[in-house]
Structures are given as C-alpha cells and as structure tokens.
PDB file of C-alpha atoms in Angstrom:
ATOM      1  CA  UNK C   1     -39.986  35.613 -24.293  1.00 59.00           C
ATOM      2  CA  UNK C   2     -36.629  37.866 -23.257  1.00 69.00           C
ATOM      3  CA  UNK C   3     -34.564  39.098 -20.667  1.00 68.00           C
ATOM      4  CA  UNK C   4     -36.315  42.455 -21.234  1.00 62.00           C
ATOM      5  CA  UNK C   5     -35.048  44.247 -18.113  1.00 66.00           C
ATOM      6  CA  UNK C   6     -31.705  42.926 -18.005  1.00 67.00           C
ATOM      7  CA  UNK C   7     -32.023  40.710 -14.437  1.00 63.00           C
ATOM      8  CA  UNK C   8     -31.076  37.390 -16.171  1.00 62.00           C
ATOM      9  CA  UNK C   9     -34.451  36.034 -15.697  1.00 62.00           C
ATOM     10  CA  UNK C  10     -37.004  35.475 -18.623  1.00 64.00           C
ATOM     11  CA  UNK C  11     -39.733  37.801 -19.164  1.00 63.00           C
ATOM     12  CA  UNK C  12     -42.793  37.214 -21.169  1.00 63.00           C
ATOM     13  CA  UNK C  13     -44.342  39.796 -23.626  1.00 67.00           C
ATOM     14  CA  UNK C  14     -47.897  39.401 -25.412  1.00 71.00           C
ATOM     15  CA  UNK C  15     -49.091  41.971 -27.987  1.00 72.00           C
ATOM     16  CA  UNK C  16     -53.027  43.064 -28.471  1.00 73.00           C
ATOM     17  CA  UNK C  17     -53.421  43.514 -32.134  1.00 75.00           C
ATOM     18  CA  UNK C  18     -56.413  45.707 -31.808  1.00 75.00           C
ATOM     19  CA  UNK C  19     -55.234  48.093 -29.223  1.00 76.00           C
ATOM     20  CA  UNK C  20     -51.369  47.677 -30.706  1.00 70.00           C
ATOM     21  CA  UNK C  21     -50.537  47.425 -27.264  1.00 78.00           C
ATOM     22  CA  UNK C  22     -47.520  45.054 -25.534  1.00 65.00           C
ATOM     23  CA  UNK C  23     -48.047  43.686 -22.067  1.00 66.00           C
ATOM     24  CA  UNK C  24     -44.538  42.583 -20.765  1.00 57.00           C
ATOM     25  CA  UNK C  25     -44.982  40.528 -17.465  1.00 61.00           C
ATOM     26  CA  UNK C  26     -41.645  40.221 -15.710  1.00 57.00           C
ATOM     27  CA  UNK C  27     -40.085  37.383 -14.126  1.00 55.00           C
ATOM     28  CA  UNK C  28     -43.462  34.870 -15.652  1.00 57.00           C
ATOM     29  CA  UNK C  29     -41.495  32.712 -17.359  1.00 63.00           C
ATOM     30  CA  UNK C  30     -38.192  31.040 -14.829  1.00 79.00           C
ATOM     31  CA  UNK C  31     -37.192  28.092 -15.632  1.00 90.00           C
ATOM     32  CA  UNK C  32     -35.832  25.050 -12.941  1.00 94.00           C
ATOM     33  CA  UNK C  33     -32.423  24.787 -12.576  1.00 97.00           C
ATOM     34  CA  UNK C  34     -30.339  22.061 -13.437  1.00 98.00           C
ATOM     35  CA  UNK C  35     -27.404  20.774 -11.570  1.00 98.00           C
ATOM     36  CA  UNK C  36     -24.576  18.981 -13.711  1.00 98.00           C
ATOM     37  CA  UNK C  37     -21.148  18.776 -11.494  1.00 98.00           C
ATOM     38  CA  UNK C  38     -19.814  19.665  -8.293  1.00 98.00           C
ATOM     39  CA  UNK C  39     -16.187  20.502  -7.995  1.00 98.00           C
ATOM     40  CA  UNK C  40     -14.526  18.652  -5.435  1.00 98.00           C
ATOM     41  CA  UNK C  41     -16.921  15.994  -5.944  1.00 98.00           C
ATOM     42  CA  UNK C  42     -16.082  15.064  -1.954  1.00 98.00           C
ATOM     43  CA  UNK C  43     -14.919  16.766   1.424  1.00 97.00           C
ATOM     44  CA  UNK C  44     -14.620  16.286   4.924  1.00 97.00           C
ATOM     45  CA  UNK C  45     -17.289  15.705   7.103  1.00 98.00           C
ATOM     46  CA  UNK C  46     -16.643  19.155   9.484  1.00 97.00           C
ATOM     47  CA  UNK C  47     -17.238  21.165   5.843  1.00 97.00           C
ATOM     48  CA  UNK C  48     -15.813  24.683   5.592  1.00 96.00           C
ATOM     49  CA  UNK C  49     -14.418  23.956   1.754  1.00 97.00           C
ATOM     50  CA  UNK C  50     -15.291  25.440  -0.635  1.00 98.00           C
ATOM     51  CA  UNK C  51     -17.311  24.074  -3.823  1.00 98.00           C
ATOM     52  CA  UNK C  52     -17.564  25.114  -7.521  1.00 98.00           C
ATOM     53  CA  UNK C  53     -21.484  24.401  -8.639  1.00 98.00           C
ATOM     54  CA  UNK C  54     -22.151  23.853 -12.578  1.00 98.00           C
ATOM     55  CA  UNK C  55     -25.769  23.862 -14.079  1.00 98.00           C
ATOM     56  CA  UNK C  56     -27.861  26.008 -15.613  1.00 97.00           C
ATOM     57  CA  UNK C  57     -30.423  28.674 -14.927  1.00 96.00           C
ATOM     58  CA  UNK C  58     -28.678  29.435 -11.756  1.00 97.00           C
ATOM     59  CA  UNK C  59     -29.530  32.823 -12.150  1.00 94.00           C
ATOM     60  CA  UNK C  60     -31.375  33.757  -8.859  1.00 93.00           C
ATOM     61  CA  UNK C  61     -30.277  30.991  -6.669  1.00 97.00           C
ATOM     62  CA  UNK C  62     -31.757  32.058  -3.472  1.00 96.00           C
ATOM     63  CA  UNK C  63     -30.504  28.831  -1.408  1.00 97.00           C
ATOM     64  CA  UNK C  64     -28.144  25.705  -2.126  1.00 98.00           C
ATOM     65  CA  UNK C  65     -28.143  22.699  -0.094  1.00 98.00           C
ATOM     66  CA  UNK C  66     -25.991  19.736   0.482  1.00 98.00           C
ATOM     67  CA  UNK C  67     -27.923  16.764   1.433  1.00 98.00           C
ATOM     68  CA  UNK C  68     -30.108  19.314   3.064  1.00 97.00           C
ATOM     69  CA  UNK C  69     -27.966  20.987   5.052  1.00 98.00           C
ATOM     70  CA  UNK C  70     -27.596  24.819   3.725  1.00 98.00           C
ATOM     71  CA  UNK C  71     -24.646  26.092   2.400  1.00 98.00           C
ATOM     72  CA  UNK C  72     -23.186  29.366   3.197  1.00 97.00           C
ATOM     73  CA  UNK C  73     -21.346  32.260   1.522  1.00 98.00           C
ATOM     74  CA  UNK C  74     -23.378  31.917  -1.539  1.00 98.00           C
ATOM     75  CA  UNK C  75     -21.574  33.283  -4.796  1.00 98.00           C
ATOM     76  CA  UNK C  76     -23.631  33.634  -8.288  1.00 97.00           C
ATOM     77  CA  UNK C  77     -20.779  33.774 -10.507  1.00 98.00           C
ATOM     78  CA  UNK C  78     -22.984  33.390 -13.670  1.00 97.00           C
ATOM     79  CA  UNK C  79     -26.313  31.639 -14.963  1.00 96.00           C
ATOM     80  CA  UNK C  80     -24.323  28.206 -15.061  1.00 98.00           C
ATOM     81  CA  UNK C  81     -21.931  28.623 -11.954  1.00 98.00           C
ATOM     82  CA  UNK C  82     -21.882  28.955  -8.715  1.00 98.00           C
ATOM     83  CA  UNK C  83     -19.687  28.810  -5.136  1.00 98.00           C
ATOM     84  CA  UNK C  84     -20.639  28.155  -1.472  1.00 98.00           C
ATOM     85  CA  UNK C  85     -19.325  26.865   1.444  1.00 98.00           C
ATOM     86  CA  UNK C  86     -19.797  23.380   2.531  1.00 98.00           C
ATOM     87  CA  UNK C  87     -22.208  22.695   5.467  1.00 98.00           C
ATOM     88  CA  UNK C  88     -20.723  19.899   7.607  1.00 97.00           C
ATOM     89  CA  UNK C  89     -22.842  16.191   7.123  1.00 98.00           C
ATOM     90  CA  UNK C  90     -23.252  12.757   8.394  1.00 97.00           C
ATOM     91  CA  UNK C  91     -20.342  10.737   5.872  1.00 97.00           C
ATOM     92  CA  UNK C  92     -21.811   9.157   2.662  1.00 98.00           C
ATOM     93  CA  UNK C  93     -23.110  10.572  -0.821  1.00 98.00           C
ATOM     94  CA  UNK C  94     -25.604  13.716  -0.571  1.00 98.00           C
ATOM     95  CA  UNK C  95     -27.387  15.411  -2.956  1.00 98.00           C
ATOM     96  CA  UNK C  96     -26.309  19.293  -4.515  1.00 98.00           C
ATOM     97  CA  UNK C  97     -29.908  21.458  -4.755  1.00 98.00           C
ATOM     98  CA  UNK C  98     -29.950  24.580  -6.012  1.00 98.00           C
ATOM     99  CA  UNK C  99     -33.154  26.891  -5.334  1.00 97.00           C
ATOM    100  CA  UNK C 100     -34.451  30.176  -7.531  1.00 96.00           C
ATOM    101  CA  UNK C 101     -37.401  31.379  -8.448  1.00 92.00           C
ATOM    102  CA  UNK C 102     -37.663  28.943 -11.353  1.00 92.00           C
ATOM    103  CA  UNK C 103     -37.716  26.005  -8.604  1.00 94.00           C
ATOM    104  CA  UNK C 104     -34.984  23.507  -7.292  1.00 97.00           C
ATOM    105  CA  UNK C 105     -33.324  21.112  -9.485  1.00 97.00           C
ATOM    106  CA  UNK C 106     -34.001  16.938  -9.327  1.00 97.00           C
ATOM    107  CA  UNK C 107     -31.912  15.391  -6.854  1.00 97.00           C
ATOM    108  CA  UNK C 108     -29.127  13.832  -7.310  1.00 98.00           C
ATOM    109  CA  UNK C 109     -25.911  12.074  -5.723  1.00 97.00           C
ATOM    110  CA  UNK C 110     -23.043  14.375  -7.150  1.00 98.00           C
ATOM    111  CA  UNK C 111     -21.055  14.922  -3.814  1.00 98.00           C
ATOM    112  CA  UNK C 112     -19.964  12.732  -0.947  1.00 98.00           C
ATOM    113  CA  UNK C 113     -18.878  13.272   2.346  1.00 98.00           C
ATOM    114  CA  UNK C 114     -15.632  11.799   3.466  1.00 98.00           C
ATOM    115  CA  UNK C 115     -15.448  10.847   7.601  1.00 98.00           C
ATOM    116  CA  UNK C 116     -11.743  11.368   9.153  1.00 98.00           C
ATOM    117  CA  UNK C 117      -9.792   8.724   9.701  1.00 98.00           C
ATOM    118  CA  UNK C 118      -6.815   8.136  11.549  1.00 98.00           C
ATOM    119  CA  UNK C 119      -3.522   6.550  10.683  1.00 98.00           C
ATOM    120  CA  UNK C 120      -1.256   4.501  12.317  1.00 98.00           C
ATOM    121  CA  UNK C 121       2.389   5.801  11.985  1.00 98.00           C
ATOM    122  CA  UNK C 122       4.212   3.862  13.870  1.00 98.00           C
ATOM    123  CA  UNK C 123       3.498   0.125  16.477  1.00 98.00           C
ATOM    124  CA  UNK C 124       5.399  -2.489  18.217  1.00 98.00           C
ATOM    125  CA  UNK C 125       6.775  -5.072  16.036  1.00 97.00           C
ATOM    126  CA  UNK C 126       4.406  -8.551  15.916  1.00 97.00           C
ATOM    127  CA  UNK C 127       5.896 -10.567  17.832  1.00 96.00           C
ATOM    128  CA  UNK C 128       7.263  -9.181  20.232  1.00 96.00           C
ATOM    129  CA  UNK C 129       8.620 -10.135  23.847  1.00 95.00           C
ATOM    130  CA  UNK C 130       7.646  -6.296  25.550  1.00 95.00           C
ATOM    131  CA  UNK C 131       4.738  -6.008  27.750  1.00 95.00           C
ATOM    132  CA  UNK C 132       4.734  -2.412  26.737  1.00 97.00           C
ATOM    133  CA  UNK C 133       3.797  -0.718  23.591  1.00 98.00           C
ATOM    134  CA  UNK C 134       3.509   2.400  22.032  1.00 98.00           C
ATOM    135  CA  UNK C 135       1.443   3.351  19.262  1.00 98.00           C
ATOM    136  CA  UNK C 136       1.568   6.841  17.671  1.00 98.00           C
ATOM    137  CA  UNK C 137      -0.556   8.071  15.300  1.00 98.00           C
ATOM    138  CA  UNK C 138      -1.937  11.345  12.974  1.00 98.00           C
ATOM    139  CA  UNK C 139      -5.443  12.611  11.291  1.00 98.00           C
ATOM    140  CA  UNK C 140      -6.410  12.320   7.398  1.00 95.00           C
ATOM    141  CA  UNK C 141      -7.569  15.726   8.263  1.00 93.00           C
ATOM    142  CA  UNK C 142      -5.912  19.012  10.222  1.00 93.00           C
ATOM    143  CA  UNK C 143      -8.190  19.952  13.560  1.00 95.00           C
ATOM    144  CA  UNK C 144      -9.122  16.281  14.713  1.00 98.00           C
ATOM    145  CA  UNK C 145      -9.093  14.573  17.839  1.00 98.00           C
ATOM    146  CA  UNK C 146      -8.409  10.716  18.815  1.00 98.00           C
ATOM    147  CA  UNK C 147     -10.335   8.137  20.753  1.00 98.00           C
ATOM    148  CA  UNK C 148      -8.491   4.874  21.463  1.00 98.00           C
ATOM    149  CA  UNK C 149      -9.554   1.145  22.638  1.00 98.00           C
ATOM    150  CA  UNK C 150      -7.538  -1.673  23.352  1.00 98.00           C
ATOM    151  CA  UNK C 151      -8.947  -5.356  23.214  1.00 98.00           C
ATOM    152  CA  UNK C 152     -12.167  -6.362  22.904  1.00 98.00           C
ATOM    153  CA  UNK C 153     -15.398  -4.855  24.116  1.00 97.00           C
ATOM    154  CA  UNK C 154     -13.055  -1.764  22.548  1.00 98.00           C
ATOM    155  CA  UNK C 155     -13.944   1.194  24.841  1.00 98.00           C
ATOM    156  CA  UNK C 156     -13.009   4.116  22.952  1.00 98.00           C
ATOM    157  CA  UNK C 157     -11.952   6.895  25.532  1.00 98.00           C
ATOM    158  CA  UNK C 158     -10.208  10.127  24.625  1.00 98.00           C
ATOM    159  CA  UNK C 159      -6.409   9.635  23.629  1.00 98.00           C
ATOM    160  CA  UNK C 160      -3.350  11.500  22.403  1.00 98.00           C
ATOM    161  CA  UNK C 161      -0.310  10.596  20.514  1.00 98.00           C
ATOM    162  CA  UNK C 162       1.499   8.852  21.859  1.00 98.00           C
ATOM    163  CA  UNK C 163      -0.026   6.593  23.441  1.00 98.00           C
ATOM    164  CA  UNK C 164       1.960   3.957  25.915  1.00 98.00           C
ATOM    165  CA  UNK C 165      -0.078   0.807  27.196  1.00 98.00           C
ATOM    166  CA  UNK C 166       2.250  -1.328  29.861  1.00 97.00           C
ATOM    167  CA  UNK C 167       2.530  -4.573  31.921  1.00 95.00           C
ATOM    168  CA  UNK C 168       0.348  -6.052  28.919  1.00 97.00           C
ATOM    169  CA  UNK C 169      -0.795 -10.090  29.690  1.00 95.00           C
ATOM    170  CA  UNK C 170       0.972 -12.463  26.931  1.00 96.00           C
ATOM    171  CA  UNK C 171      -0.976 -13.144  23.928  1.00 96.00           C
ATOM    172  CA  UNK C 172      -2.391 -11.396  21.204  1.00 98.00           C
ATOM    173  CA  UNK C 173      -3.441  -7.658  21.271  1.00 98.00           C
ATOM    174  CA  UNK C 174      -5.883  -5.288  19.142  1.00 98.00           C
ATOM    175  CA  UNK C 175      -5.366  -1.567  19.432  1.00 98.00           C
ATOM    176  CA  UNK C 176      -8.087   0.306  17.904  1.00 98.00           C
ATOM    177  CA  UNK C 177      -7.947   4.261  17.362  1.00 98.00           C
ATOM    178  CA  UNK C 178     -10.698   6.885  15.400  1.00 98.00           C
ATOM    179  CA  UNK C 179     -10.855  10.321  14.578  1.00 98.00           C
ATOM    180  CA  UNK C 180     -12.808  12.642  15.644  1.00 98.00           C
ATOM    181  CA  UNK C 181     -13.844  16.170  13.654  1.00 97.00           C
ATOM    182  CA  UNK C 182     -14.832  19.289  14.872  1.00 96.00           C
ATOM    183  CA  UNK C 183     -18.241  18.901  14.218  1.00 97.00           C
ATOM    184  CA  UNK C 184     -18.637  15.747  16.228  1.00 97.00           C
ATOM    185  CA  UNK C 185     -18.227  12.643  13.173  1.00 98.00           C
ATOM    186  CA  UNK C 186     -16.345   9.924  13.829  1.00 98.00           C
ATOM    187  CA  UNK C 187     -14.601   7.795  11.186  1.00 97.00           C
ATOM    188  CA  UNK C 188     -13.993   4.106  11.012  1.00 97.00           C
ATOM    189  CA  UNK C 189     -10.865   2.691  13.395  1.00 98.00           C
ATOM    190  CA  UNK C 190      -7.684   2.013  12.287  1.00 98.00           C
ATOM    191  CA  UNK C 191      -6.408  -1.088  14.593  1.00 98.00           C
ATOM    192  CA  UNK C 192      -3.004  -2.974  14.644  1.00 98.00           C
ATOM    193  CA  UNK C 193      -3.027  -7.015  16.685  1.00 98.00           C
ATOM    194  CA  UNK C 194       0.190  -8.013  17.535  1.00 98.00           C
ATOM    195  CA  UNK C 195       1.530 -11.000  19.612  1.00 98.00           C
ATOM    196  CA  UNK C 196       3.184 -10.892  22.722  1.00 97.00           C
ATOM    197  CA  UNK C 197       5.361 -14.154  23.627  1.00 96.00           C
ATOM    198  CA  UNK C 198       6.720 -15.355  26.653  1.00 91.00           C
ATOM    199  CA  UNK C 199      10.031 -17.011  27.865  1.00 88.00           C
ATOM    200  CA  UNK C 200      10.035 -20.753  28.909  1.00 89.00           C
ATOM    201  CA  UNK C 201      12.605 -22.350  31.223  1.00 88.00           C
ATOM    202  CA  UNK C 202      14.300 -25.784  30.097  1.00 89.00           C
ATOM    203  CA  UNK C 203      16.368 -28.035  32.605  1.00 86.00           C
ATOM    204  CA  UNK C 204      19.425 -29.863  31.292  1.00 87.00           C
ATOM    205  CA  UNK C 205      20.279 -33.710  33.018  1.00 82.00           C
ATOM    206  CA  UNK C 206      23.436 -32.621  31.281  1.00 85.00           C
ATOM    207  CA  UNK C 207      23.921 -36.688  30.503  1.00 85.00           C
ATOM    208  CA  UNK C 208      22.346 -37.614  33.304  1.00 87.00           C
ATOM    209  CA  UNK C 209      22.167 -41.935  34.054  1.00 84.00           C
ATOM    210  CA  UNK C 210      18.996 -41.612  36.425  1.00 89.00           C
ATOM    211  CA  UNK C 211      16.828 -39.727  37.377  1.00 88.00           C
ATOM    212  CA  UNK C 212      14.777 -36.893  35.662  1.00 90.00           C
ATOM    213  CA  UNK C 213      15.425 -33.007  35.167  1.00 87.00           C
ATOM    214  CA  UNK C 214      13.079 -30.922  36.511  1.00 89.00           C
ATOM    215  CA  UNK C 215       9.891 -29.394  34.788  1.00 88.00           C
ATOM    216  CA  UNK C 216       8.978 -26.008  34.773  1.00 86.00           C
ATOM    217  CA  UNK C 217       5.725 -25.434  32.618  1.00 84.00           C
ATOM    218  CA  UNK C 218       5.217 -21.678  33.369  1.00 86.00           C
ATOM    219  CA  UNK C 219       5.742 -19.068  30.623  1.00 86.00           C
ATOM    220  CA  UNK C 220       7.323 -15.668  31.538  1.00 87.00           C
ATOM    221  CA  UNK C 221       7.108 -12.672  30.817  1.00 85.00           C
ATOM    222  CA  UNK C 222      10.032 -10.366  29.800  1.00 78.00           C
ATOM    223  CA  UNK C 223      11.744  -9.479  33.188  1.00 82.00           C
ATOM    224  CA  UNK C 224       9.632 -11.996  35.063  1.00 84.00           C
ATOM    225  CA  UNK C 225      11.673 -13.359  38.579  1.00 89.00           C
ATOM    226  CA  UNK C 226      12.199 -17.281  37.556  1.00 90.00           C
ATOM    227  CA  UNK C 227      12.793 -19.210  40.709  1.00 89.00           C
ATOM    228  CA  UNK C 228      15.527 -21.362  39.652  1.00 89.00           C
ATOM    229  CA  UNK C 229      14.021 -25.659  40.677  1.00 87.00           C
ATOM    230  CA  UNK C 230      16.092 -27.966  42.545  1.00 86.00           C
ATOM    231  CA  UNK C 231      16.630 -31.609  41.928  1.00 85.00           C
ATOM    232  CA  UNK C 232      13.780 -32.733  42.431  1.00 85.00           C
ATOM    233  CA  UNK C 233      13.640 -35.265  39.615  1.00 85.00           C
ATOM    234  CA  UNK C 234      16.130 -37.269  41.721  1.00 86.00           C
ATOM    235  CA  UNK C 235      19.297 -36.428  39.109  1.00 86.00           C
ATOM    236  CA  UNK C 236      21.773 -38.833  39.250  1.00 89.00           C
ATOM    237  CA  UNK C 237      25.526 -39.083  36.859  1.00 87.00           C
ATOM    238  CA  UNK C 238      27.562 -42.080  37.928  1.00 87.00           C
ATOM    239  CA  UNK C 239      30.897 -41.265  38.419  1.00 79.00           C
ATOM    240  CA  UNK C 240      29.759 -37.991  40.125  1.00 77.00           C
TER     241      UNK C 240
END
C-alpha cells in the first residue's frame, strides 16, 4: 500500500509470483476522514466567515458541510487541513463533515452557531416621572436590522434607533427589541421595565379648627392640568 502516483491517496499493489508481475490498483485503498477541530469553534448565524478545518485524510475532500448546509470556497491546504466559508444556519451546535472518496467522517458537535442579538445602549431612568422615553440601541453583529415591542402581547414591528415612545399611561413598562441578520435569524430580545410615577395633590387646613380640607385622589401625570378644589370640606379658622 503507497501513494504510488503521487495524488495523496493510497494505492494498493499485489505481486504474482509466478508471472513476476505487479498489479497496482489506484485509488483502492482511501481511508474516512476524521474531523478533530474547527477554528472559530462559533460564528454568526448569516455565515460568510471563514473556518480553519483539522483532521486527517482530508486529501480529496470533495464537499464539507456545516450542520448540513454546504460550505463554499473550499480550500485543501493539506491531508490534515482545510478552509471554507461558512453557510449561514438556524443558531445552536452543528456538526463539521468532511466528504472524499474515502467517505465522510462521524458526526460530531464541534461548531455552533451564534444568533444576533441586540444591545441596549442607552433607556430612561426607572423611575421616572416622563411619559416619554427613548431607547437607543446597536447589533452584536455589523449588517443587522431591529424589531421592537413594547408591553405585553410584545408585537415586534420593524424599528430603528432611536426609538421615541410618548404620552405613555403611568405604571410599569417593558420594551423589548431583537436583531435581525441578513439571512432572516432572529436572536433572543433584549428588554428594559421601568416605572413611570405620577404626581398627587395634597390640601393643607393650614391649622384649620373645623371643617375638613379637601380630597383629591387622582394621580397625574407629568404636565397634567390639576383643577385646583374649593372648600368644599367646609374649612373653618376662628379668628379668620
């Protein structure tokens, strides 16, 4: 058994002792591949990067995939490396296969694909008395878009940076935003709840010796028109 012609692929040569001949059958004896590392050992979800594959007998390799999704711009740098370019693929660990004519390695879970995410930079502080906010935010990855949802049943629609929400109701507040790659995935939201508190109106007897001050049990919101109550707990101050 050789390389006897020099393509990196065993060969297989038998000799007949009573003719003295040698019968050399090329290419007979391939074996599987093996896959040991992938370097990265993770990338985005939209693919395009490219990945450094370590085995051996990778001699030959006629296809690689990643989690069965083909990889392209195949390189055989040598019988125990090679390079391609990552196909994009559903988020989660895959397995690296490497075909030749030997046959395709054992599967594995060497690589794993990483969904975008998004990331708040900057929200409105919690609490706060504004029935606006503004939330602005960026991509783990370049090339992504955003899809934002505020309070629950969280309807994601398309969004940009920044993004303004007014005349909010009082209370507490979930704002939910994902990214979205170029090859359609979507990573898990990032979200931000804050609290938005009103303003309450007190009334003073201001030492009062009858009578009551008047209640108002509304709460406002910030630049709310208070109508200012009269005396209608009856106020009374002797001496006045």
């Amino acid at each position: 058994v050789g390389d006897f012609n020099g393509d990196g692929i065993q060969d297989l040569a038998t000799a007949n002792l009573i003719t003295n001949n040698v019968s050399v059958l090329i290419g007979t004896c391939v074996p599987a591949p093996t896959v040991t590392s992938i370097s990265p050992t993770s990338g985005p979800t939209v693919g395009g990067n490219t990945v450094t594959i370590t085995g051996t007998n990778l001699t030959g390799a006629s296809a690689v995939t990643l989690g069965g999704s083909p990889c392209t711009s195949l390189t055989i740098n040598s019988s125990t490396e090679l390079t391609c370019t990552a196909p994009a693929h559903a988020a989660g660990a895959v397995s690296v296969e490497v075909t030749t004519p030997g046959g395709t390695n054992a599967a594995n879970t060497l690589y794993t694909y990483v969904a975008p995410t998004a990331i708040i930079t900057s929200n409105p502080p919690d609490p706060t008395t504004n029935t606006s906010a503004t939330f602005t935010f960026t991509g783990s990855v370049p090339g992504v878009t955003f899809e934002c949802a505020l309070d629950p049943p969280f309807t994601f629609t398309a969004c940009i940076s920044p993004k303004l929400y007014s005349n909010l109701a009082l209370g507490s507040h979930t704002f939910k935003v994902r990214a979205k790659d170029a090859a359609g995935y979507i990573g898990p939201p990032a979200e931000y709840t804050w609290t938005i508190n009103g303003f309450t109106v007190t009334y003073n007897g201001n030492t009062n010796t009858g009578g009551t001050a008047p209640v108002d049990g509304n709460t406002y919101a910030s630049g709310a028109t208070v109508t200012v109550l009269g005396n209608t707990g009856g106020l009374t101050k002797t001496g006045y």
